[in-house]
């Protein structure tokens, strides 16, 4: 079974190339089919500074969104009609998006162009793009809104205040308190150091990671011991 990536971004279509009928076709055929595809929100329809039409979208890629875009819009009769009309009018679709997949551990920003191409008796899209790899850590997962969690700054005082109010850490503190006899303030200070210094976190902490630590508290305590002051070991 293929891994499924989560994507979100926007598409831009040329005002002079896309007729109203083509816009309606795009809105109706750019929908998630089964597990994969992109879902355009007609309610998000706006115009850029040049009058070109823009839509927001989110979706799910089979392995990745760039592998899915060539067929996910054209896999219906309306999609075939849209691609044919685009070819006749020499129209393209500009697209930019964030793509995230936790199984293959990638987080990327991609920009490109979809253009129609007729292959093996049917219309598909050719996708030409440039890709920027985003460092795969908790800070960026939260920053780019593909996971829920906490992001901290290099200002330790402000970050400690954020962590002190974070209710998701309460149960971890209770377990740590019993094992290492720490005050809440000591625990939060140690957690700050771990979140900032751990390359996998790099200043962020996903909430799912806290759930995993709660499920395997011995593993968490072992990890945390690397950040304890010498007197607590």
CSV table of C-alpha atoms in Angstrom, one decimal:
chain,number,residue,atom,x,y,z
A,1,UNK,CA,0.0,0.0,0.0
A,2,UNK,CA,1.3,3.5,-0.9
A,3,UNK,CA,2.1,6.1,1.7
A,4,UNK,CA,-0.2,9.1,1.7
A,5,UNK,CA,1.2,12.6,1.8
A,6,UNK,CA,-0.7,15.7,3.0
A,7,UNK,CA,-0.5,18.8,0.9
A,8,UNK,CA,-1.9,22.3,0.9
A,9,UNK,CA,-1.3,25.4,-1.2
A,10,UNK,CA,-2.8,27.4,-4.0
A,11,UNK,CA,-3.2,27.4,-7.8
A,12,UNK,CA,-3.3,30.3,-10.2
A,13,UNK,CA,-5.0,30.3,-13.6
A,14,UNK,CA,-4.6,32.9,-16.3
A,15,UNK,CA,-7.6,35.3,-16.7
A,16,UNK,CA,-7.3,35.5,-20.5
A,17,UNK,CA,-6.9,31.8,-21.0
A,18,UNK,CA,-9.5,30.2,-18.7
A,19,UNK,CA,-13.1,30.7,-19.8
A,20,UNK,CA,-15.9,30.6,-17.2
A,21,UNK,CA,-16.7,27.0,-18.4
A,22,UNK,CA,-13.1,26.0,-17.8
A,23,UNK,CA,-13.2,27.5,-14.3
A,24,UNK,CA,-16.4,25.5,-13.6
A,25,UNK,CA,-14.8,22.3,-14.9
A,26,UNK,CA,-11.7,22.8,-12.8
A,27,UNK,CA,-13.8,23.4,-9.6
A,28,UNK,CA,-15.9,20.3,-10.2
A,29,UNK,CA,-13.1,17.9,-11.2
A,30,UNK,CA,-10.4,19.0,-8.8
A,31,UNK,CA,-11.8,16.9,-6.0
A,32,UNK,CA,-10.4,14.1,-3.9
A,33,UNK,CA,-11.2,10.7,-5.4
A,34,UNK,CA,-10.9,7.8,-3.0
A,35,UNK,CA,-7.7,8.3,-0.9
A,36,UNK,CA,-5.8,10.6,-3.3
A,37,UNK,CA,-6.2,13.9,-5.1
A,38,UNK,CA,-6.6,17.7,-4.5
A,39,UNK,CA,-9.7,19.5,-3.3
A,40,UNK,CA,-10.1,23.0,-4.5
A,41,UNK,CA,-12.3,25.3,-2.4
A,42,UNK,CA,-14.5,27.5,-4.7
A,43,UNK,CA,-15.2,29.7,-1.7
A,44,UNK,CA,-11.5,30.6,-1.6
A,45,UNK,CA,-11.6,32.0,-5.2
A,46,UNK,CA,-9.8,35.4,-5.4
A,47,UNK,CA,-7.8,37.4,-7.9
A,48,UNK,CA,-4.2,38.4,-7.7
A,49,UNK,CA,-2.8,41.8,-8.5
A,50,UNK,CA,-2.8,41.0,-12.2
A,51,UNK,CA,-6.4,39.8,-12.2
A,52,UNK,CA,-5.5,36.1,-12.5
A,53,UNK,CA,-7.7,33.7,-10.6
A,54,UNK,CA,-6.5,31.9,-7.5
A,55,UNK,CA,-7.8,29.1,-5.4
A,56,UNK,CA,-6.7,27.5,-2.2
A,57,UNK,CA,-6.5,23.7,-2.1
A,58,UNK,CA,-5.6,20.8,0.1
A,59,UNK,CA,-5.1,17.2,-0.8
A,60,UNK,CA,-3.5,13.8,-0.4
A,61,UNK,CA,-0.8,12.4,-2.6
A,62,UNK,CA,-0.1,8.8,-3.5
A,63,UNK,CA,3.5,8.8,-2.1
A,64,UNK,CA,3.7,12.5,-2.8
A,65,UNK,CA,1.6,15.2,-4.4
A,66,UNK,CA,4.0,15.7,-7.3
A,67,UNK,CA,3.4,12.1,-8.3
A,68,UNK,CA,-0.4,12.6,-8.1
A,69,UNK,CA,-0.9,15.8,-9.9
A,70,UNK,CA,-0.4,14.3,-13.4
A,71,UNK,CA,-3.6,12.3,-13.1
A,72,UNK,CA,-5.7,13.4,-10.2
A,73,UNK,CA,-7.6,16.2,-12.1
A,74,UNK,CA,-7.9,14.4,-15.4
A,75,UNK,CA,-9.2,11.1,-14.1
A,76,UNK,CA,-12.8,11.9,-15.0
A,77,UNK,CA,-14.8,12.9,-18.1
A,78,UNK,CA,-14.8,16.6,-16.9
A,79,UNK,CA,-11.1,16.4,-16.3
A,80,UNK,CA,-10.5,15.1,-19.8
A,81,UNK,CA,-12.7,18.0,-21.2
A,82,UNK,CA,-10.8,20.5,-19.2
A,83,UNK,CA,-7.3,19.3,-20.3
A,84,UNK,CA,-8.5,19.3,-24.0
A,85,UNK,CA,-9.8,22.9,-23.7
A,86,UNK,CA,-6.6,24.0,-22.0
A,87,UNK,CA,-4.6,22.5,-24.8
A,88,UNK,CA,-6.7,24.3,-27.4
A,89,UNK,CA,-6.3,27.6,-25.6
A,90,UNK,CA,-2.6,27.0,-24.6
A,91,UNK,CA,-3.5,27.4,-21.0
A,92,UNK,CA,-1.5,26.3,-17.9
A,93,UNK,CA,-2.1,26.0,-14.2
A,94,UNK,CA,0.5,27.5,-11.8
A,95,UNK,CA,0.7,25.7,-8.5
A,96,UNK,CA,2.6,26.1,-5.2
A,97,UNK,CA,2.2,23.9,-2.2
A,98,UNK,CA,3.7,22.3,0.9
A,99,UNK,CA,3.9,18.5,0.9
A,100,UNK,CA,4.4,16.4,4.0
A,101,UNK,CA,4.7,12.6,4.6
A,102,UNK,CA,5.7,11.2,7.9
A,103,UNK,CA,6.5,7.6,6.7
A,104,UNK,CA,9.1,8.7,4.2
A,105,UNK,CA,10.0,11.6,6.4
A,106,UNK,CA,9.8,14.5,4.0
A,107,UNK,CA,8.6,18.1,4.1
A,108,UNK,CA,9.0,20.1,1.0
A,109,UNK,CA,7.9,23.4,-0.7
A,110,UNK,CA,7.2,23.0,-4.3
A,111,UNK,CA,6.3,25.4,-7.2
A,112,UNK,CA,5.5,24.4,-10.7
A,113,UNK,CA,3.3,24.4,-13.8
A,114,UNK,CA,0.7,21.9,-14.9
A,115,UNK,CA,0.2,21.7,-18.7
A,116,UNK,CA,-1.9,19.3,-20.6
A,117,UNK,CA,-0.4,16.4,-22.6
A,118,UNK,CA,-2.1,13.7,-24.6
A,119,UNK,CA,-0.6,10.2,-23.9
A,120,UNK,CA,-1.8,6.7,-24.7
A,121,UNK,CA,-5.2,7.9,-25.8
A,122,UNK,CA,-6.0,10.2,-22.9
A,123,UNK,CA,-5.2,13.6,-21.4
A,124,UNK,CA,-2.9,14.0,-18.5
A,125,UNK,CA,-0.9,16.8,-17.0
A,126,UNK,CA,2.8,17.2,-17.3
A,127,UNK,CA,4.1,18.7,-14.0
A,128,UNK,CA,7.4,20.7,-14.2
A,129,UNK,CA,8.5,22.1,-10.9
A,130,UNK,CA,11.2,23.2,-8.5
A,131,UNK,CA,11.4,21.8,-5.1
A,132,UNK,CA,12.8,23.2,-1.8
A,133,UNK,CA,13.5,20.6,0.9
A,134,UNK,CA,12.5,21.9,4.4
A,135,UNK,CA,14.5,20.5,7.3
A,136,UNK,CA,12.5,17.7,8.7
A,137,UNK,CA,12.0,18.6,12.4
A,138,UNK,CA,9.2,19.3,14.9
A,139,UNK,CA,9.7,23.1,14.6
A,140,UNK,CA,9.1,23.1,10.9
A,141,UNK,CA,6.2,20.6,11.1
A,142,UNK,CA,4.4,23.0,13.5
A,143,UNK,CA,5.5,26.1,11.7
A,144,UNK,CA,4.1,24.9,8.3
A,145,UNK,CA,0.9,23.6,10.0
A,146,UNK,CA,1.2,20.0,9.1
A,147,UNK,CA,1.3,19.0,12.8
A,148,UNK,CA,-0.1,20.6,15.9
A,149,UNK,CA,2.4,21.5,18.6
A,150,UNK,CA,4.6,24.1,20.2
A,151,UNK,CA,7.3,26.3,18.7
A,152,UNK,CA,9.9,28.1,20.9
A,153,UNK,CA,12.1,31.1,20.3
A,154,UNK,CA,15.8,31.5,21.4
A,155,UNK,CA,14.5,33.8,24.2
A,156,UNK,CA,14.6,31.3,27.0
A,157,UNK,CA,12.5,33.5,29.4
A,158,UNK,CA,9.6,33.8,27.0
A,159,UNK,CA,9.8,30.2,26.0
A,160,UNK,CA,9.8,29.0,29.7
A,161,UNK,CA,6.6,31.0,30.2
A,162,UNK,CA,5.0,29.2,27.2
A,163,UNK,CA,6.0,25.8,28.5
A,164,UNK,CA,4.9,26.5,32.0
A,165,UNK,CA,1.3,27.1,30.7
A,166,UNK,CA,1.4,24.0,28.4
A,167,UNK,CA,-1.1,21.6,29.9
A,168,UNK,CA,0.1,18.7,27.6
A,169,UNK,CA,3.3,18.5,29.6
A,170,UNK,CA,1.6,18.1,33.0
A,171,UNK,CA,1.4,14.3,33.0
A,172,UNK,CA,5.0,14.0,31.8
A,173,UNK,CA,6.0,16.2,34.7
A,174,UNK,CA,4.3,14.0,37.2
A,175,UNK,CA,6.2,11.0,36.0
A,176,UNK,CA,9.5,12.9,35.9
A,177,UNK,CA,8.9,14.3,39.3
A,178,UNK,CA,8.6,10.9,40.8
A,179,UNK,CA,11.7,9.6,39.1
A,180,UNK,CA,14.1,12.5,39.4
A,181,UNK,CA,12.6,14.6,42.2
A,182,UNK,CA,12.3,17.8,40.1
A,183,UNK,CA,10.3,20.9,40.7
A,184,UNK,CA,7.9,22.0,37.9
A,185,UNK,CA,10.3,24.9,37.1
A,186,UNK,CA,13.3,22.5,36.9
A,187,UNK,CA,11.4,20.2,34.7
A,188,UNK,CA,10.3,22.9,32.3
A,189,UNK,CA,13.9,24.3,32.1
A,190,UNK,CA,15.2,20.8,31.2
A,191,UNK,CA,12.4,20.4,28.6
A,192,UNK,CA,13.4,23.7,27.1
A,193,UNK,CA,17.0,22.5,26.7
A,194,UNK,CA,15.8,19.3,25.1
A,195,UNK,CA,13.5,21.0,22.7
A,196,UNK,CA,16.1,23.5,21.7
A,197,UNK,CA,19.1,21.2,21.5
A,198,UNK,CA,17.6,18.0,20.1
A,199,UNK,CA,18.1,18.1,16.3
A,200,UNK,CA,14.9,16.1,15.8
A,201,UNK,CA,12.9,18.8,17.6
A,202,UNK,CA,15.1,21.9,16.8
A,203,UNK,CA,12.9,24.3,18.8
A,204,UNK,CA,9.6,22.7,18.3
A,205,UNK,CA,7.5,19.9,19.8
A,206,UNK,CA,4.7,18.0,18.1
A,207,UNK,CA,1.8,17.0,20.4
A,208,UNK,CA,1.8,13.4,19.0
A,209,UNK,CA,5.4,13.1,20.4
A,210,UNK,CA,4.1,13.8,23.9
A,211,UNK,CA,1.5,11.1,23.5
A,212,UNK,CA,4.2,8.7,22.4
A,213,UNK,CA,6.3,9.6,25.5
A,214,UNK,CA,3.3,9.0,27.8
A,215,UNK,CA,2.8,5.6,26.2
A,216,UNK,CA,6.5,4.7,26.8
A,217,UNK,CA,7.5,6.7,29.9
A,218,UNK,CA,10.7,4.7,30.5
A,219,UNK,CA,11.9,5.7,27.0
A,220,UNK,CA,11.1,9.3,27.8
A,221,UNK,CA,12.9,9.3,31.1
A,222,UNK,CA,15.9,7.7,29.5
A,223,UNK,CA,16.0,10.5,26.8
A,224,UNK,CA,15.4,13.2,29.4
A,225,UNK,CA,18.3,12.0,31.5
A,226,UNK,CA,20.8,13.3,28.9
A,227,UNK,CA,19.6,16.8,29.8
A,228,UNK,CA,19.5,16.5,33.6
A,229,UNK,CA,22.0,18.5,35.7
A,230,UNK,CA,24.7,16.2,37.1
A,231,UNK,CA,23.2,16.4,40.6
A,232,UNK,CA,20.0,14.7,39.5
A,233,UNK,CA,21.6,11.7,38.0
